[in-house]
Tab-separated table of C-alpha atoms in Angstrom:
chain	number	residue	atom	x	y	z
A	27	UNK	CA	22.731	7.969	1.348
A	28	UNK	CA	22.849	7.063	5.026
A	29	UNK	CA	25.570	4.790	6.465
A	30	UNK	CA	23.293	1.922	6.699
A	31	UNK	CA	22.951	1.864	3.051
A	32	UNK	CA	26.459	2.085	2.586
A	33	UNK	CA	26.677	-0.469	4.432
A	34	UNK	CA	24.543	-2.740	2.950
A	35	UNK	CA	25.663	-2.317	-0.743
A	36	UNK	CA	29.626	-2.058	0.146
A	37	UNK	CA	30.622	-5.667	-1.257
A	38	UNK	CA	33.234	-7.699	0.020
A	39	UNK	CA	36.894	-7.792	-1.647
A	40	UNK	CA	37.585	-11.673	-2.458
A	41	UNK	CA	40.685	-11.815	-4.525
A	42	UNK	CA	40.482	-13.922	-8.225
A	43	UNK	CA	41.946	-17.865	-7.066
A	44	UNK	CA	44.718	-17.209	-9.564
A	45	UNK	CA	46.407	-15.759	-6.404
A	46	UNK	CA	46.038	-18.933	-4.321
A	47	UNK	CA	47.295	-20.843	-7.403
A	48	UNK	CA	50.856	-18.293	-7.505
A	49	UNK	CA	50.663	-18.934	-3.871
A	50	UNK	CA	50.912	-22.769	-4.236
A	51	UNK	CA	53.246	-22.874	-6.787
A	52	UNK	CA	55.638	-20.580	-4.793
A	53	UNK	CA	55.007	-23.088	-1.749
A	54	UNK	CA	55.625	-26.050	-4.625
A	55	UNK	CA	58.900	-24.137	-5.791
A	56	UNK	CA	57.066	-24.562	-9.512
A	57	UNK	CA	57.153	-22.801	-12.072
A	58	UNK	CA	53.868	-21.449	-14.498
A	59	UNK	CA	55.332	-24.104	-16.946
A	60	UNK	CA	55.900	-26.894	-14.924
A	61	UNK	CA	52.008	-26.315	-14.088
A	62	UNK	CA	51.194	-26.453	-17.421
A	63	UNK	CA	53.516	-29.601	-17.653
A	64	UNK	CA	51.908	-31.536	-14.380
A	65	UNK	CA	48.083	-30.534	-16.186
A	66	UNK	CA	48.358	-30.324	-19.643
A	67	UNK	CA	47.012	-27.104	-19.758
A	68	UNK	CA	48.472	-24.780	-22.217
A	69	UNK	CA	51.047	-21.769	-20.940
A	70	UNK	CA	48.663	-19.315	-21.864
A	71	UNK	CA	45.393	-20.565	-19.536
A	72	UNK	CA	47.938	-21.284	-16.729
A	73	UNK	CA	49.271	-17.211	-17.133
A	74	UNK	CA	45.583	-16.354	-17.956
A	75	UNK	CA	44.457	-18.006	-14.395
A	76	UNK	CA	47.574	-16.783	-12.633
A	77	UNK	CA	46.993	-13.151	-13.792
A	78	UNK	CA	43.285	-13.237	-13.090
A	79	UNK	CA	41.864	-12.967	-16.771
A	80	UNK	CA	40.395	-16.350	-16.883
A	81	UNK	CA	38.662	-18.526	-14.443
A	82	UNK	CA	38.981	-21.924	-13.169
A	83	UNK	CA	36.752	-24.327	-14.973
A	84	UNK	CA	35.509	-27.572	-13.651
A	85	UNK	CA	37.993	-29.147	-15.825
A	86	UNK	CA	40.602	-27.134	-14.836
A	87	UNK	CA	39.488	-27.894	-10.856
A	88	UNK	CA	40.450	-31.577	-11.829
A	89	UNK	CA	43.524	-30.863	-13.041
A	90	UNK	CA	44.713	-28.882	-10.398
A	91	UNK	CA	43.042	-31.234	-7.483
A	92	UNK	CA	45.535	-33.903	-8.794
A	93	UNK	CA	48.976	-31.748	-9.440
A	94	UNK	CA	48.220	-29.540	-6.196
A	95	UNK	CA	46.809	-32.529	-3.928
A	96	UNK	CA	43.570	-30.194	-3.114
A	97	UNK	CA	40.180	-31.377	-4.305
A	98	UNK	CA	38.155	-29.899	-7.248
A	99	UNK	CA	35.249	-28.332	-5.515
A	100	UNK	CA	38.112	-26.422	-3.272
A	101	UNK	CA	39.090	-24.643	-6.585
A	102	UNK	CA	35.580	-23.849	-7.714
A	103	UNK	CA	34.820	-22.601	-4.686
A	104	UNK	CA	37.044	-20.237	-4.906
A	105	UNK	CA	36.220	-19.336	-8.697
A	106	UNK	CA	32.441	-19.166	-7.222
A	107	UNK	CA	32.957	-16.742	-4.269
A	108	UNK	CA	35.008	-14.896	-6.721
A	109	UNK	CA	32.182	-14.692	-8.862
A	110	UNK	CA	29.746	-13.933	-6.968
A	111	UNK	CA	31.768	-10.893	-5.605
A	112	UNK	CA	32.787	-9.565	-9.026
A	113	UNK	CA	28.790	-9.635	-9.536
A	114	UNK	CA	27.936	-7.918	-6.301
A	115	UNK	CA	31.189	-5.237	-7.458
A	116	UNK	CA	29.277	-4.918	-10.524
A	117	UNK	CA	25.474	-3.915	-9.144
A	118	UNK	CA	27.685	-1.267	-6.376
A	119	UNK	CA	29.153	0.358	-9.147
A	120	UNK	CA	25.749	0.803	-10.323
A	121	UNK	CA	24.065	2.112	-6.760
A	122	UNK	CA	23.647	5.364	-7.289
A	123	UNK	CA	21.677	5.287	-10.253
A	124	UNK	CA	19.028	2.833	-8.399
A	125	UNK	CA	19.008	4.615	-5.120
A	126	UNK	CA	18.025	7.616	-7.830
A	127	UNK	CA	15.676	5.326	-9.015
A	128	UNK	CA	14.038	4.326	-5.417
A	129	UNK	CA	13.900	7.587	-4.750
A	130	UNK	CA	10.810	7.633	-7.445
A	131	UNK	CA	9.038	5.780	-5.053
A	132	UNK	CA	6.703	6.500	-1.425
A	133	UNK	CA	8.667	3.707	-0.241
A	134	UNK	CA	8.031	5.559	3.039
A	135	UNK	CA	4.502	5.997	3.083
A	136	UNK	CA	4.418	2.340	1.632
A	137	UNK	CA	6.133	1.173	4.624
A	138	UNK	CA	3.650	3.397	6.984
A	139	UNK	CA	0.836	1.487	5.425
A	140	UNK	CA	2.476	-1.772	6.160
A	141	UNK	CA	3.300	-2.700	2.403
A	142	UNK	CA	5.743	-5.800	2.126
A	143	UNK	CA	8.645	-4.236	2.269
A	144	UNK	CA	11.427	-5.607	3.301
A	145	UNK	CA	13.195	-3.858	6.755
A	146	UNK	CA	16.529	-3.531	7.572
A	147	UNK	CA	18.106	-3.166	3.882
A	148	UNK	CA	18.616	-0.303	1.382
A	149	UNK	CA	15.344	1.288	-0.348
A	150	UNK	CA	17.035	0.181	-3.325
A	151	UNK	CA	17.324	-3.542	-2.186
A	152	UNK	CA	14.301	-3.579	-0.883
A	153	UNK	CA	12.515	-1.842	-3.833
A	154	UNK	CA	13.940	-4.801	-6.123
A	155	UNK	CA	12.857	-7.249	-3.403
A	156	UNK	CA	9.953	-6.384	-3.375
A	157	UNK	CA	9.176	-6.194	-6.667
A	158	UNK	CA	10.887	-9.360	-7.467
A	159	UNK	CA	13.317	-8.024	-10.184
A	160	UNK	CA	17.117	-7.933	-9.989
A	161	UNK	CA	17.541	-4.542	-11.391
A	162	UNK	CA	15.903	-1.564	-11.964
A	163	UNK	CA	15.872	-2.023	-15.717
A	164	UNK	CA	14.203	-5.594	-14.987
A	165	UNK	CA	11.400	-3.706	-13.233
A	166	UNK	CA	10.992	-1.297	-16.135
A	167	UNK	CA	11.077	-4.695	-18.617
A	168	UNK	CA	8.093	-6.668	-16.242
A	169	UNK	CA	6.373	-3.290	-15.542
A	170	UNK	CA	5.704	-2.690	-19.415
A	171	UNK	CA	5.082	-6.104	-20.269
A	172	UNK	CA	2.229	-6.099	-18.009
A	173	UNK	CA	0.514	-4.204	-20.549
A	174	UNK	CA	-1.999	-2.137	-18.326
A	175	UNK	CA	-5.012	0.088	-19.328
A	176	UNK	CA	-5.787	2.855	-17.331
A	177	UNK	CA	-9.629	4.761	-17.062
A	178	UNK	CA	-7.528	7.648	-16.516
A	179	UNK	CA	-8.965	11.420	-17.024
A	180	UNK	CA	-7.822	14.564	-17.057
A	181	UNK	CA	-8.471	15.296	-13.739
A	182	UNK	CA	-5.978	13.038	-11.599
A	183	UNK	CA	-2.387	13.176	-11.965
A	184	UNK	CA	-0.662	9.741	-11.333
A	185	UNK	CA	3.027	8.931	-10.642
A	186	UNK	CA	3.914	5.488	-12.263
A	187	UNK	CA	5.836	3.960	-9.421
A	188	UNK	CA	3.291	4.649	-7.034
A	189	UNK	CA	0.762	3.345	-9.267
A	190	UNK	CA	3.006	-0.460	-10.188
A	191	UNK	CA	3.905	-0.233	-5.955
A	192	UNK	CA	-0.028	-0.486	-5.322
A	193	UNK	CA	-0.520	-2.927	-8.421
A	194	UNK	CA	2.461	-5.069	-7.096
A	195	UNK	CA	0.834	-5.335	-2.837
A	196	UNK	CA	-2.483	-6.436	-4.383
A	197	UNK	CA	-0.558	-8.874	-6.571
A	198	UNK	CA	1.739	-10.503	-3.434
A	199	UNK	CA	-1.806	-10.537	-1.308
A	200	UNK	CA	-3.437	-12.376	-3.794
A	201	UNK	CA	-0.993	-15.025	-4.233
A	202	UNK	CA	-1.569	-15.875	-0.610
A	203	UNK	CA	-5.033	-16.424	-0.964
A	204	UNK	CA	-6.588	-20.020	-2.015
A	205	UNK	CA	-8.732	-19.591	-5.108
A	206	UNK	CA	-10.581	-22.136	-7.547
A	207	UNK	CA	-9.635	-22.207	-11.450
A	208	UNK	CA	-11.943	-19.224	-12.272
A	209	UNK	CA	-15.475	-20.149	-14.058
A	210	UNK	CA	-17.204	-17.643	-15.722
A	211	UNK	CA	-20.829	-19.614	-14.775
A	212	UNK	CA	-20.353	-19.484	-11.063
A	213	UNK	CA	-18.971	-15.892	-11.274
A	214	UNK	CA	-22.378	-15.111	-13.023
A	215	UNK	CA	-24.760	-17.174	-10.827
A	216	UNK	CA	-22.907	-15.646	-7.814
A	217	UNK	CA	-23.892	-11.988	-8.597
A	218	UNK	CA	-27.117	-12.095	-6.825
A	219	UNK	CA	-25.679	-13.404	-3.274
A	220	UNK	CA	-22.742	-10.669	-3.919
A	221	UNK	CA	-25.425	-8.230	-4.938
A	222	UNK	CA	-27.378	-8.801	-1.123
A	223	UNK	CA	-24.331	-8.397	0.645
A	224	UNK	CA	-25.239	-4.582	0.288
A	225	UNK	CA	-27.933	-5.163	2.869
A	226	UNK	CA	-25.308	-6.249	5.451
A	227	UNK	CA	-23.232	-3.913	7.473
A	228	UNK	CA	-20.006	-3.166	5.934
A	229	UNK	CA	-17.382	-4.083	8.713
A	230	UNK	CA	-18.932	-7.636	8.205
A	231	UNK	CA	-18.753	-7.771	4.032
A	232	UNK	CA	-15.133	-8.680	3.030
A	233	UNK	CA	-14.938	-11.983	4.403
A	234	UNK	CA	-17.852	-13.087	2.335
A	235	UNK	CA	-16.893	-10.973	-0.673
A	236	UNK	CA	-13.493	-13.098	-0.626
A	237	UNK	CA	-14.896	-16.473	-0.002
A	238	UNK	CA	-17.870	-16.243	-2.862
A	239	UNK	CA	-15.277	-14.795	-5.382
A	240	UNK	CA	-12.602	-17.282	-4.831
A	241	UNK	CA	-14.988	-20.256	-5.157
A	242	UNK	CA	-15.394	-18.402	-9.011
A	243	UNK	CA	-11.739	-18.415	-9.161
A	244	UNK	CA	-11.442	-14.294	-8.234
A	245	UNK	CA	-9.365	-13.120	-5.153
A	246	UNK	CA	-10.338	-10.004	-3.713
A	247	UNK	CA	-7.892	-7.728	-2.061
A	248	UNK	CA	-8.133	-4.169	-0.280
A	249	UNK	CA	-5.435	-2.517	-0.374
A	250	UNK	CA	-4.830	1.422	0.773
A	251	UNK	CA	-4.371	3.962	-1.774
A	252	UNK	CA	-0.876	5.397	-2.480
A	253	UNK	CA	-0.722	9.542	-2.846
A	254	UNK	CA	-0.410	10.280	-6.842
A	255	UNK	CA	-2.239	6.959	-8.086
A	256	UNK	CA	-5.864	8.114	-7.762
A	257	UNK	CA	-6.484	4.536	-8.167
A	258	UNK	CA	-10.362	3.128	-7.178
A	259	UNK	CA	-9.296	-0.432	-8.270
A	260	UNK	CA	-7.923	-2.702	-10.808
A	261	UNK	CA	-9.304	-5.987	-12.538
A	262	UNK	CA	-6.419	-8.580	-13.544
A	263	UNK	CA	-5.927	-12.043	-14.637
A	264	UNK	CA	-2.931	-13.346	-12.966
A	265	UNK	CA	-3.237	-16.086	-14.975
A	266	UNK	CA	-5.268	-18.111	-17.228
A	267	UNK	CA	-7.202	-19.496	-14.109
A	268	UNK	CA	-6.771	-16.768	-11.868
A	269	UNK	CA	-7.886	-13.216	-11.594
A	270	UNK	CA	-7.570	-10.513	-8.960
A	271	UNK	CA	-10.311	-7.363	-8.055
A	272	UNK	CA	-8.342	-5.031	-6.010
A	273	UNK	CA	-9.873	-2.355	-4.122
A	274	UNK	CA	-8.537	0.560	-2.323
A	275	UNK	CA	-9.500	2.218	1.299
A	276	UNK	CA	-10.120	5.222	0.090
A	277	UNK	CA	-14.366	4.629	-0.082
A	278	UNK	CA	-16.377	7.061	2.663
A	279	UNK	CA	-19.454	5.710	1.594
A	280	UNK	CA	-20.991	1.866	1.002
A	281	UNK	CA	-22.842	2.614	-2.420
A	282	UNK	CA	-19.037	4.023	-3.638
A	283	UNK	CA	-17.333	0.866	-2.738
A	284	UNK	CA	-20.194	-1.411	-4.067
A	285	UNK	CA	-20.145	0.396	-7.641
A	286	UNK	CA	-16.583	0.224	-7.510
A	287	UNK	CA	-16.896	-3.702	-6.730
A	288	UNK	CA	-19.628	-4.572	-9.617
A	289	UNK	CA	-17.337	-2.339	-11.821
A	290	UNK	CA	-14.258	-4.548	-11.503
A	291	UNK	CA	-15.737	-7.647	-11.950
A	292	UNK	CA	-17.944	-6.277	-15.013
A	293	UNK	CA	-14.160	-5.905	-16.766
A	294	UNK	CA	-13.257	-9.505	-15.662
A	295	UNK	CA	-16.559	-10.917	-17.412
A	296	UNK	CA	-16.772	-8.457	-19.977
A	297	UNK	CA	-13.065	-7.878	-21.313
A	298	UNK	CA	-10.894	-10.472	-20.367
A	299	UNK	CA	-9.985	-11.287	-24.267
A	300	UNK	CA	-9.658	-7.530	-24.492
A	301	UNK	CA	-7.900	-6.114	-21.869
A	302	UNK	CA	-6.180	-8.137	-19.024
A	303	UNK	CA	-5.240	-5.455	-16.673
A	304	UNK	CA	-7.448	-2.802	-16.058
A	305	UNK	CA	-6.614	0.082	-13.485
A	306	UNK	CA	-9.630	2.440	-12.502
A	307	UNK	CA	-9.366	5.971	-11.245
A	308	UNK	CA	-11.391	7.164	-8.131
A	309	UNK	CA	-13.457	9.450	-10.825
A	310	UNK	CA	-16.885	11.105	-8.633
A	311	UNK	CA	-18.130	11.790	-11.976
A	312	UNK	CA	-18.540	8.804	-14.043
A	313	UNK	CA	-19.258	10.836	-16.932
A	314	UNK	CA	-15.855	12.791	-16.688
A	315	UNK	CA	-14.321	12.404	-19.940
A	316	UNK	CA	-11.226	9.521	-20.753
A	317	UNK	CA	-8.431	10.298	-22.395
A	318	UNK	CA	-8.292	7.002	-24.194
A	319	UNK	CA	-11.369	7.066	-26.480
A	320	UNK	CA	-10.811	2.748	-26.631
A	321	UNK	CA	-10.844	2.839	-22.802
A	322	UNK	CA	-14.065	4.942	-23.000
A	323	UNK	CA	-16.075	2.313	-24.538
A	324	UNK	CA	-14.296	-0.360	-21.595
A	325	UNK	CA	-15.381	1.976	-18.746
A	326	UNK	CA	-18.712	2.533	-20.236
A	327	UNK	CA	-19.713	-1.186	-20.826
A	328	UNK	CA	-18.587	-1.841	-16.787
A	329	UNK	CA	-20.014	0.996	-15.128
A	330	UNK	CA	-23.400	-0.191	-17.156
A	331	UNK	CA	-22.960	-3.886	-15.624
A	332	UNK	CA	-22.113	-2.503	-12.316
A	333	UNK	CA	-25.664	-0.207	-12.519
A	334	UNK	CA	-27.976	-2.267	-14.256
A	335	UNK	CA	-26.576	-5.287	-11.798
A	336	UNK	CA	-27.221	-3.474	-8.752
A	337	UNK	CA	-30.504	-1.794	-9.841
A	338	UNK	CA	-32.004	-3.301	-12.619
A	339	UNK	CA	-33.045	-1.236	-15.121
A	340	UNK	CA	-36.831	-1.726	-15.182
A	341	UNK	CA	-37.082	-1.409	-11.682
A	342	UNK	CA	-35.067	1.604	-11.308
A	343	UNK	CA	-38.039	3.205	-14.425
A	344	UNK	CA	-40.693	2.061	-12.461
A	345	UNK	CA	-39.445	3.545	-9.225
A	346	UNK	CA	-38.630	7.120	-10.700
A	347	UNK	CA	-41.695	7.379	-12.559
A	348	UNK	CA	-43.527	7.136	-9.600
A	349	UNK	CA	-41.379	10.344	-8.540
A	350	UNK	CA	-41.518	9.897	-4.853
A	351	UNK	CA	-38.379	9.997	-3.092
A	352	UNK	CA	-38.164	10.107	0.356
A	353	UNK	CA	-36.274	8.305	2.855
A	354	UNK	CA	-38.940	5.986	3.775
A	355	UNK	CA	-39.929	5.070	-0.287
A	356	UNK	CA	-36.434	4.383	-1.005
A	357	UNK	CA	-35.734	2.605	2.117
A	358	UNK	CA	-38.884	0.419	0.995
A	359	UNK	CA	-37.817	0.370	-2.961
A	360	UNK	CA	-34.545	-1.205	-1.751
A	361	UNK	CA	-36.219	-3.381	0.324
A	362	UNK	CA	-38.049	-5.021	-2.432
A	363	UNK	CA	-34.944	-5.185	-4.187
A	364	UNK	CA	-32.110	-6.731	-1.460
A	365	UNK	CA	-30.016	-4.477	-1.981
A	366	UNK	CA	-28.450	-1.908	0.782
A	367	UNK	CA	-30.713	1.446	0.753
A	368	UNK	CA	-27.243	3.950	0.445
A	369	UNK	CA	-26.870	1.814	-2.889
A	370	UNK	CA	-29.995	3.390	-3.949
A	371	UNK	CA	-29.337	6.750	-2.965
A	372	UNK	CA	-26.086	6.856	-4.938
A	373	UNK	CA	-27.570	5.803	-8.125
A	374	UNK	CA	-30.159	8.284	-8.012
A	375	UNK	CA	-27.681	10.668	-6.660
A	376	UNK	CA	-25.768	9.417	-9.995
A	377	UNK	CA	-28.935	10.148	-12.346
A	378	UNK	CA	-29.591	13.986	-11.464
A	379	UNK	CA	-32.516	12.935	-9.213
A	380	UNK	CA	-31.369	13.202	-5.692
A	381	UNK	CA	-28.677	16.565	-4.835
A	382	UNK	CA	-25.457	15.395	-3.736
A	383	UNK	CA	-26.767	16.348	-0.322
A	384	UNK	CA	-30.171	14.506	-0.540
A	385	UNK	CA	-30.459	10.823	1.112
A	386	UNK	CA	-26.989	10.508	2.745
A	387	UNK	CA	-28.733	9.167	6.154
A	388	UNK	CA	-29.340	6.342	4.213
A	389	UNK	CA	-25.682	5.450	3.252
A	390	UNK	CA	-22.777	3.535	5.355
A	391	UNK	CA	-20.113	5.630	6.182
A	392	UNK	CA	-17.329	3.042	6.314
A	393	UNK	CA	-14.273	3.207	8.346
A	394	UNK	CA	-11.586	0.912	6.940
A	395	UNK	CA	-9.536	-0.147	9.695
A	396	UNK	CA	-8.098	-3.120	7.687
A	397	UNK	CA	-4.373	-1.706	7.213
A	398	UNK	CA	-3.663	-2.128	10.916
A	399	UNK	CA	-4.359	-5.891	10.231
A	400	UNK	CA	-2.522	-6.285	8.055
């Protein structure tokens, strides 16, 4: 622990207001009886107060405003500034287990990525700041109650509190951004102008991506990956009337992000009575194997919308039974279609028919430069 953190969770000493009260009397030339006497408050409270084992009440304020000549709220201010540094005695006693438990967090690379994270404090502090819990055992309480599903498989290995960090920056960013009560019908009839935004260049798509979804009552965010999440993106309802598609930066290619898009918003039409809070891995195989045989079924049913709505189905038969696939007869199938040609490639990249290798030219390479916005 550094001596700025030491610093910042060292609390002040403020001594209990009994102590003023011995001081008055002794100023009075009183006695803890006559108190009692002057206040009708029993021997016992008076000794209780004067000893610091109970407080001073609002009643007992009154009392005291009229036998010591000071006014009420002077008393309870002093019960109150007592309080509060008894509480802030309380959560230093218990600093070292949360700076153990900050420590389970990149709150460093989350601050190179400019995450909202508070400056100038502890990583603890900030941590629960951030968050929006008073205590590390809050965050544990909201984190599980959030009741999230993960497409995870066997081949990443996550690290919770990267994983809620990256959940929790798409969740502040999306609070900031105006949305309409979400309706399922617009969502739907909006697929197709979503769908043509493929053609477009992909520094120019987010903007438009954001405004079409939060007419529906969907904010999109992009937000940068965290090392040990593996995360590709998440589908949430924040509320009732609000959900949230968050995407990372990690995409090198247009047809990844653009699956990755279709794929989220298949889980907000598809499950939303089924599961609320979906996290997706950054899989390259979508037929690698999840654990969760439940979340199988989930993943399968959106990576199916997120195919069949980029390419539908008949068209993509008719095109490969034709078997020609060059540059040039993609390039024209996608053209036919409005959709991006590098969307194309990747689904037939995806089916066995083009090598890994095969079509690339035809893809955006994307360069997120969106974190220095930020």
């Amino acid at each position: 622990m550094d001596s700025s953190e030491r610093t910042s969770l060292k609390p002040n000493t403020v001594l209990h207001p009994g102590e003023t009260v011995l001081e008055y009397l002794e100023f009075s030339g009183w006695s803890q009886r006559d108190l009692s006497r002057r206040t009708g408050l029993t021997p016992k409270t008076i000794s209780e107060i004067c000893g610091g084992k109970a407080p001073i009440t609002p009643p007992t304020g009154l009392a005291f405003e009229k036998a010591f000549r000071r006014p009420a709220h002077f008393w309870l201010n002093l019960q109150r500034q007592f309080d509060e540094a008894e509480a802030r005695r309380r959560q230093h006693a218990n600093s070292l287990q949360w700076l153990e438990w900050a420590q389970n967090f990149p709150i460093e690379e989350m601050k190179q990525l400019k995450f909202l994270v508070a400056e100038g404090t502890s990583d603890a502090e900030a941590l629960l700041n951030f968050f929006g819990v008073s205590s590390p055992a809050s965050w544990v309480s909201v984190w599980k109650a959030s009741q999230v599903a993960y497409r995870q498989t066997r081949k990443f290995k996550t690290k919770e509190e990267s994983i809620a960090a990256w959940v929790r920056e798409t969740e502040i960013i999306a609070r900031e951004l105006e949305v309409e009560k979400f309706d399922e019908e617009r969502l739907r009839s909006s697929l197709d102008e979503l769908r043509q935004l493929t053609r477009r260049d992909a520094g120019d798509i987010i903007d438009p991506i954001q405004r079409i979804c939060a007419s529906a009552g969907v904010a999109v965010v992009l937000v940068p990956e965290l090392r040990n999440t593996g995360i590709s993106g998440c589908a949430r309802w924040l509320t009732d009337k609000k959900a949230l598609v968050g995407l990372t930066l990690r995409y090198k290619t247009d047809d990844q992000l653009w699956f990755t898009f279709f794929h989220e918003i298949g889980h907000i039409l598809l499950h939303r009575n089924k599961r609320s809070f979906v996290i997706d891995n950054a899989a390259e195989d979508l037929s690698d194997r999840v654990i969760d045989p439940e979340m199988q079924q989930y993943e399968t049913e959106a990576n199916r919308f997120s195919s069949d709505t980029l390419i539908p189905p008949r068209d993509l038969a008719d095109f490969i039974r034709k078997g020609v696939f060059t540059n040039d007869s993609i390039h024209e199938f996608a053209e036919t279609l409005g959709v991006g040609p590098g969307v194309v490639v990747g689904r037939l990249q995806s089916e066995g028919i083009l090598a890994r290798y095969q079509g690339n030219k035809l893809k955006q390479k994307l360069n997120w430069r969106f974190t220095d916005e930020r």
